[in-house]
XYZ file of C-alpha atoms in Angstrom:
521
model
C 164.672 73.232 115.748
C 164.281 72.804 112.014
C 160.659 71.789 112.409
C 159.758 75.103 114.075
C 161.541 77.331 111.558
C 158.597 77.686 109.141
C 155.981 78.572 111.795
C 158.377 81.165 113.291
C 158.940 82.698 109.873
C 155.197 82.756 109.236
C 154.615 84.322 112.646
C 157.128 87.043 111.900
C 155.534 87.845 108.555
C 152.084 87.737 110.124
C 153.093 90.332 112.712
C 154.900 92.557 110.232
C 152.253 92.758 107.512
C 149.946 94.895 109.662
C 151.885 97.959 108.489
C 150.747 97.463 104.915
C 147.185 98.511 105.675
C 146.660 102.201 104.934
C 145.227 104.099 107.885
C 143.376 106.570 105.665
C 141.805 103.911 103.436
C 138.221 103.003 104.472
C 138.453 99.671 102.649
C 141.623 98.770 104.552
C 139.889 99.529 107.840
C 137.048 97.162 106.971
C 139.512 94.458 105.845
C 141.405 94.793 109.127
C 138.168 94.359 111.086
C 137.165 91.312 109.041
C 140.640 89.844 109.457
C 140.467 89.755 113.252
C 136.709 89.537 113.854
C 135.205 86.264 112.634
C 131.767 86.861 114.176
C 128.612 87.545 112.190
C 128.361 91.325 111.446
C 124.823 91.511 112.828
C 124.714 95.311 113.061
C 125.723 95.843 109.449
C 123.418 93.096 108.183
C 120.577 94.831 110.032
C 121.495 98.213 108.500
C 121.676 96.628 105.048
C 118.239 95.100 105.543
C 116.597 98.370 106.615
C 118.070 100.419 103.758
C 117.241 97.757 101.162
C 113.700 97.538 102.520
C 113.282 101.307 102.165
C 114.277 101.050 98.490
C 112.029 98.042 97.827
C 108.842 99.324 99.470
C 108.017 101.984 96.829
C 108.410 99.560 93.930
C 105.211 97.618 94.479
C 103.353 99.629 97.131
C 101.186 101.186 94.416
C 99.896 97.910 92.967
C 96.820 97.480 95.223
C 95.551 101.017 94.558
C 97.006 101.594 91.081
C 93.827 100.283 89.433
C 91.729 102.838 91.347
C 94.303 105.613 90.942
C 94.268 105.273 87.151
C 90.482 105.084 87.232
C 90.401 108.379 89.144
C 92.640 109.985 86.497
C 89.790 109.337 84.000
C 92.224 108.460 81.231
C 90.756 105.019 80.420
C 87.634 105.039 78.250
C 86.567 101.483 79.165
C 86.992 99.566 82.419
C 88.948 96.822 80.658
C 91.557 99.418 79.608
C 92.443 100.499 83.129
C 94.977 97.663 83.490
C 96.625 98.806 80.250
C 97.369 102.308 81.569
C 98.251 100.989 85.023
C 101.008 98.898 83.464
C 102.776 102.013 82.154
C 102.742 103.699 85.546
C 104.265 100.566 87.050
C 106.900 100.384 84.298
C 108.075 104.007 84.540
C 110.003 103.312 87.757
C 111.944 100.437 86.206
C 112.615 102.384 83.024
C 114.256 105.131 85.049
C 116.337 102.646 86.978
C 117.371 100.831 83.809
C 118.759 104.032 82.306
C 120.828 104.959 85.373
C 121.944 101.682 86.967
C 125.285 101.506 85.137
C 126.201 105.161 85.888
C 125.356 104.636 89.556
C 127.546 101.522 89.585
C 130.435 103.465 88.058
C 129.985 106.246 90.605
C 130.000 103.680 93.412
C 133.252 102.176 92.111
C 134.922 105.580 91.824
C 133.609 107.667 94.705
C 132.401 105.001 97.114
C 129.343 102.957 98.011
C 128.114 105.235 100.805
C 127.359 108.405 98.747
C 125.215 106.413 96.312
C 123.327 104.774 99.171
C 122.661 108.097 100.942
C 121.444 109.805 97.746
C 119.148 106.860 97.014
C 117.605 106.979 100.495
C 116.949 110.734 100.175
C 115.342 110.118 96.781
C 112.827 107.720 98.343
C 111.863 110.353 100.921
C 111.170 113.089 98.352
C 109.808 111.513 95.191
C 107.680 108.772 96.736
C 105.778 111.431 98.680
C 105.372 113.510 95.511
C 103.940 110.465 93.721
C 101.204 110.302 96.349
C 100.306 113.906 95.447
C 99.858 113.086 91.732
C 96.759 114.629 90.228
C 96.999 113.229 86.703
C 98.425 110.319 84.742
C 101.536 112.092 83.460
C 102.526 113.482 86.846
C 102.378 109.964 88.224
C 104.558 108.720 85.341
C 107.198 111.442 85.871
C 107.405 111.009 89.660
C 107.851 107.255 89.346
C 110.472 107.718 86.631
C 112.503 110.141 88.767
C 112.191 107.837 91.765
C 113.675 104.985 89.758
C 116.350 107.126 88.103
C 117.823 108.664 91.246
C 117.664 105.641 93.551
C 120.751 103.481 92.943
C 120.628 101.639 96.250
C 119.943 98.048 95.277
C 122.862 97.373 92.924
C 125.325 99.220 95.151
C 124.082 97.441 98.246
C 124.837 94.054 96.702
C 128.484 95.012 96.334
C 128.466 96.521 99.825
C 127.092 93.352 101.424
C 129.840 91.253 99.826
C 132.506 93.653 101.100
C 131.275 94.223 104.646
C 130.951 90.479 105.352
C 133.652 87.818 105.463
C 133.459 85.216 102.712
C 131.717 82.661 104.927
C 128.931 85.205 105.536
C 128.441 86.323 101.927
C 125.331 84.139 101.601
C 123.918 85.737 104.756
C 124.598 89.265 103.523
C 123.092 88.672 100.088
C 120.226 86.728 101.626
C 119.502 89.757 103.829
C 119.240 91.891 100.681
C 117.010 89.383 98.891
C 114.894 88.943 102.012
C 114.413 92.679 102.498
C 113.776 93.043 98.784
C 111.189 90.276 98.794
C 109.555 91.534 101.979
C 109.420 95.035 100.524
C 107.723 93.727 97.397
C 104.966 92.142 99.486
C 104.754 94.453 102.519
C 104.741 97.490 100.207
C 101.445 96.427 98.635
C 100.125 95.643 102.126
C 100.848 99.233 103.180
C 99.305 100.504 99.959
C 96.250 98.315 100.388
C 95.526 99.231 104.013
C 96.295 102.954 103.856
C 95.049 104.002 100.403
C 91.715 105.875 100.290
C 91.680 106.422 104.076
C 88.681 108.781 103.952
C 86.572 105.903 102.604
C 87.957 103.193 104.898
C 88.358 105.187 108.096
C 85.829 108.066 107.887
C 85.960 108.511 111.657
C 89.635 109.507 111.429
C 89.976 111.104 107.983
C 87.340 113.386 106.482
C 86.878 113.855 102.748
C 87.851 117.521 103.092
C 91.185 116.669 104.763
C 94.533 116.409 102.968
C 94.230 112.625 102.772
C 90.673 112.934 101.531
C 91.730 115.194 98.652
C 94.769 113.030 97.922
C 93.494 109.491 98.653
C 96.808 107.788 97.786
C 99.157 110.078 99.727
C 99.035 108.313 103.105
C 100.747 105.031 102.073
C 103.362 106.977 100.074
C 104.006 109.305 103.004
C 104.448 106.415 105.451
C 107.038 104.824 103.153
C 108.806 108.186 102.821
C 109.009 108.417 106.615
C 110.581 104.971 106.685
C 112.947 106.181 103.972
C 113.959 109.039 106.276
C 114.902 106.491 108.952
C 116.944 104.635 106.337
C 118.649 107.899 105.372
C 119.776 108.441 108.968
C 121.036 104.852 109.185
C 122.913 105.190 105.889
C 124.945 108.044 107.401
C 126.360 105.571 109.939
C 127.505 103.053 107.347
C 131.283 102.698 106.963
C 132.723 103.000 103.471
C 134.118 99.752 102.019
C 135.771 100.982 98.824
C 139.585 101.042 98.850
C 140.939 104.573 98.388
C 144.739 104.681 98.331
C 147.086 107.616 97.995
C 148.641 108.119 94.579
C 152.136 108.184 96.035
C 152.082 104.496 96.887
C 154.183 102.132 94.881
C 151.169 99.980 94.238
C 148.256 102.330 93.964
C 145.606 99.694 93.688
C 146.542 97.825 96.841
C 149.655 98.309 98.951
C 148.729 95.294 101.013
C 150.119 93.215 98.161
C 153.493 93.651 99.840
C 152.245 91.421 102.616
C 150.933 89.016 100.029
C 154.392 88.928 98.499
C 156.182 88.276 101.767
C 153.812 85.768 103.309
C 155.783 82.795 102.105
C 159.076 84.565 101.524
C 158.273 85.449 97.912
C 159.237 88.832 96.481
C 156.535 91.340 95.679
C 157.178 91.308 91.948
C 156.766 87.559 91.794
C 153.496 87.760 93.717
C 152.112 90.458 91.438
C 153.097 88.488 88.357
C 151.370 85.409 89.756
C 148.201 87.342 90.570
C 148.063 89.005 87.186
C 148.530 85.689 85.424
C 145.400 84.390 87.137
C 143.226 87.212 85.877
C 141.974 86.101 82.508
C 140.579 88.385 79.859
C 137.042 87.261 80.675
C 137.379 88.666 84.189
C 139.015 91.911 83.103
C 136.068 92.635 80.810
C 132.672 92.210 82.426
C 130.974 91.509 79.112
C 133.419 88.662 78.415
C 132.982 87.157 81.863
C 130.532 84.407 80.866
C 129.779 83.132 84.405
C 128.689 86.689 85.255
C 126.841 87.343 81.987
C 124.984 84.027 82.041
C 123.915 84.530 85.667
C 122.674 88.044 84.857
C 120.663 86.858 81.834
C 118.974 84.075 83.793
C 118.347 86.512 86.631
C 116.690 88.973 84.236
C 114.366 86.299 82.851
C 113.143 85.408 86.330
C 112.836 89.076 87.318
C 110.733 89.744 84.222
C 108.470 86.930 85.354
C 108.339 88.104 88.991
C 107.508 91.726 88.169
C 104.811 90.709 85.710
C 103.404 88.361 88.353
C 103.270 91.085 91.026
C 101.478 93.463 88.671
C 99.061 90.805 87.441
C 98.321 89.406 90.911
C 97.216 92.755 92.351
C 95.207 93.767 89.279
C 93.668 90.293 89.009
C 92.687 90.301 92.682
C 90.852 93.656 92.532
C 89.207 92.970 89.149
C 85.487 92.109 89.247
C 84.353 88.487 89.196
C 82.741 89.064 85.810
C 86.237 89.604 84.358
C 87.735 86.544 86.076
C 89.091 88.414 89.120
C 88.441 88.043 92.844
C 86.604 91.346 93.481
C 88.983 92.107 96.360
C 89.295 95.509 97.970
C 92.685 97.176 98.445
C 92.557 96.100 102.102
C 91.962 92.455 101.091
C 95.017 92.521 98.822
C 97.037 94.177 101.570
C 96.107 91.445 104.034
C 97.165 88.657 101.671
C 100.505 90.311 100.968
C 101.132 91.099 104.638
C 100.768 87.403 105.506
C 103.029 86.592 102.569
C 105.685 88.967 103.918
C 105.743 87.268 107.319
C 106.110 83.824 105.758
C 108.859 85.082 103.469
C 110.774 86.613 106.370
C 110.720 83.379 108.356
C 111.843 81.305 105.389
C 114.709 83.545 104.303
C 116.137 84.035 107.780
C 115.921 80.491 109.084
C 115.497 78.096 106.153
C 117.194 79.463 103.043
C 120.787 79.741 104.385
C 120.656 76.087 105.467
C 119.131 74.900 102.187
C 121.657 76.884 100.136
C 124.555 75.478 102.150
C 123.376 71.901 101.508
C 122.273 72.046 97.862
C 124.035 75.126 96.468
C 122.517 78.241 94.850
C 121.975 76.721 91.398
C 120.060 73.672 92.621
C 117.885 75.849 94.865
C 117.041 78.108 91.912
C 116.129 75.137 89.740
C 113.905 73.631 92.416
C 112.151 76.965 92.878
C 111.414 77.229 89.158
C 110.135 73.646 88.917
C 107.734 74.083 91.837
C 106.475 77.464 90.597
C 105.062 76.066 87.351
C 102.270 73.824 88.766
C 101.577 76.426 91.438
C 100.888 79.156 88.864
C 98.783 76.766 86.796
C 96.425 76.439 89.778
C 95.651 80.163 90.081
C 92.719 80.260 87.597
C 91.030 77.511 89.622
C 91.642 79.366 92.897
C 89.404 82.098 91.467
C 86.508 79.606 91.492
C 86.650 79.405 95.295
C 84.987 81.788 97.715
C 84.788 82.687 101.376
C 87.131 81.206 103.971
C 88.358 78.485 101.615
C 89.493 81.120 99.100
C 91.308 83.048 101.814
C 93.246 80.004 103.076
C 94.214 78.664 99.658
C 95.161 82.073 98.249
C 97.341 82.951 101.249
C 99.164 79.622 101.068
C 99.705 79.961 97.329
C 100.948 83.547 97.678
C 103.415 82.663 100.441
C 104.789 79.686 98.515
C 105.073 81.608 95.231
C 107.011 84.482 96.776
C 109.258 82.137 98.772
C 110.177 80.309 95.571
C 110.758 83.556 93.661
C 113.076 85.036 96.283
C 114.978 81.745 96.580
C 115.657 81.826 92.841
C 116.799 85.458 92.964
C 119.091 84.944 95.957
C 120.845 81.982 94.358
C 121.529 83.904 91.152
C 122.766 86.944 93.098
C 125.290 84.754 94.890
C 126.581 83.495 91.531
C 126.929 87.051 90.208
C 128.981 88.292 93.157
C 131.221 85.231 93.141
C 132.033 85.762 89.461
C 133.913 89.066 89.895
C 136.569 90.527 92.205
C 135.777 93.437 94.530
C 136.986 96.186 92.231
C 134.396 95.138 89.629
C 131.413 94.468 91.889
C 129.957 97.963 91.690
C 130.091 97.975 87.895
C 128.897 94.367 87.590
C 125.916 95.021 89.854
C 125.226 98.182 87.855
C 125.107 96.128 84.650
C 122.890 93.578 86.392
C 120.536 96.264 87.688
C 120.381 97.939 84.276
C 119.426 94.771 82.418
C 117.131 93.613 85.211
C 115.386 96.992 85.236
C 114.779 96.806 81.494
C 113.229 93.377 82.087
C 111.139 94.789 84.907
C 110.130 97.708 82.722
C 108.633 95.236 80.286
C 107.057 93.177 83.078
C 104.372 95.558 84.436
C 103.522 97.044 81.030
C 103.269 93.623 79.401
C 101.485 92.164 82.425
C 98.888 94.927 82.510
C 98.306 94.752 78.753
C 98.126 90.955 78.868
C 95.563 90.978 81.660
C 93.516 93.640 79.881
C 93.505 91.534 76.701
C 92.699 88.319 78.563
C 89.751 89.928 80.327
C 88.230 90.711 76.938
C 88.317 87.053 75.842
C 86.400 85.338 78.628
C 84.542 83.096 76.161
C 87.555 81.918 74.115
C 87.768 78.189 73.363
C 91.493 77.904 74.176
C 92.876 79.339 77.423
C 89.961 81.666 78.173
C 90.364 84.656 80.454
C 92.980 84.487 83.187
C 94.088 80.990 82.138
C 95.985 82.640 79.269
C 97.729 85.035 81.669
C 99.092 82.375 83.982
C 99.994 80.102 81.067
C 102.254 82.796 79.608
C 103.810 83.381 83.040
C 104.591 79.668 83.157
C 106.204 79.794 79.719
C 108.598 82.491 80.960
C 109.311 80.499 84.126
C 110.059 77.372 82.083
C 112.430 79.328 79.842
C 114.307 80.549 82.912
C 114.505 76.980 84.209
C 116.058 75.747 80.956
C 118.696 78.480 81.115
C 119.907 77.319 84.547
C 121.482 74.240 82.955
C 124.785 73.885 81.127
C 126.079 74.893 78.674
C 124.268 78.211 79.151
C 124.698 78.872 82.874
C 128.318 78.502 83.899
C 129.079 78.553 87.605
C 132.084 80.669 88.665
C 135.171 78.727 89.654
C 136.412 78.797 93.231
C 139.635 80.437 92.104
C 137.992 83.507 90.589
C 140.401 86.346 91.310
C 139.421 88.206 94.444
C 140.357 91.684 95.454
C 143.939 91.576 96.583
C 142.993 92.338 100.160
C 140.667 89.354 100.198
C 143.456 87.168 98.834
C 145.763 88.391 101.551
C 143.136 87.779 104.210
C 142.739 84.179 103.040
C 146.482 83.650 103.209
C 146.587 85.191 106.666
C 143.844 82.843 107.805
C 146.077 80.015 106.635
C 148.960 81.473 108.626
C 146.812 81.572 111.735
C 145.805 77.951 111.225
C 149.430 76.875 110.836
C 150.394 78.892 113.904
C 147.764 77.111 115.965
C 148.962 73.770 114.638
C 152.579 74.577 115.518
C 151.531 75.316 119.107
C 150.013 71.872 119.543
C 152.134 69.398 121.573
């Protein structure tokens, strides 16, 4: 009799604590679903992927045709200066996002994740199409800036993925975001490359007097806006995950703490005291949370590198052979990046989760950085190839480079979300997006200026031409690699305070395990 007393008491508490979920709280509804449903949330992961993809596509879709777009604006006096101006158009999006990421994160923490996601999806529909209608350099700058400023999807979606998935599926949810993000960054240029200047590529379908003949860069922007409209409709079906409790409750932040207090027969006040004692000052203040801050800084270094690489790769590929480029057309660049997107999708869905589970996010990020350095060093020599051999080698190098980059980003995103409880995830991802966007603002502008400068020094004795470009990219990659080691990068501890609902869910899982054990003969 005495042996069964504890399981019976636990069973009683387990049955009674259902009443402590608030029916009107959207976060409580999601926690209740996660508590009883241990299956993979495939539908929500799919929705997350589509919406993230819609936000990622506009970021780099302009790269294949940006060189020609700036040329058509007639703002560059010399051909070597086109890359310089193109870098500023590419940077305007990230500048806008850098200035608004923290406010969007605060809005998501106060009013909910869903409103921010819906507004961001609508922004893609409107301002990406307007960018395709740009008739001069400054209109293009303004449209890209507004697109970046009003689209707060990415940072908010990171918090959303961590909240809609159980803890064991956090890596899957964040991997879905990184995968969609990475695919968008390579499929976007593919769309831009294939669909830009349609009157020249497909004269049998589009005439020069048609709308797409007068605005040669509208078609790829319009197609992405249509996809953004689909994402907008999907975003309306997303459930809210933020906890919204009535002010009249005794514990406004989380009434489910009552269940946490009674799970093992402990009074509520004792449970709250215990929980508060675990929350150190570094977790209460995001800027003093070193595991979070260090992960964000390392993440920003790699994102600076990745954005500069994307800008440089597209401009380098379409540059003439006389300037060290590949003399590719926009369609050629689109084909390379389309193949890269397929390879990236396969890797992230089927390989990365297994690799991360075995080696951990930090080790995967380090391995990705180490392998990227010799790969980038080979790019100037790839330019010496031609024909079918060039196509094979370049496609393989592009797939591998993007796979390594997304692996690094995913690992660091996992560290960031594990370093804070739920109530701080919106703000923490806003801080991350702000700093990352500043890094990405520098990336295209610096990358374009660097390539323009390198193309003017083809006969230099040390690191001539594009060798200088890829050497500097490797220096940034090596710096990021060094920062992944202690004492700089500090991994979050397993006992980082969670949201109180998550804590309760973990305890309830333990109750269920003990119940099943008590039923064994």
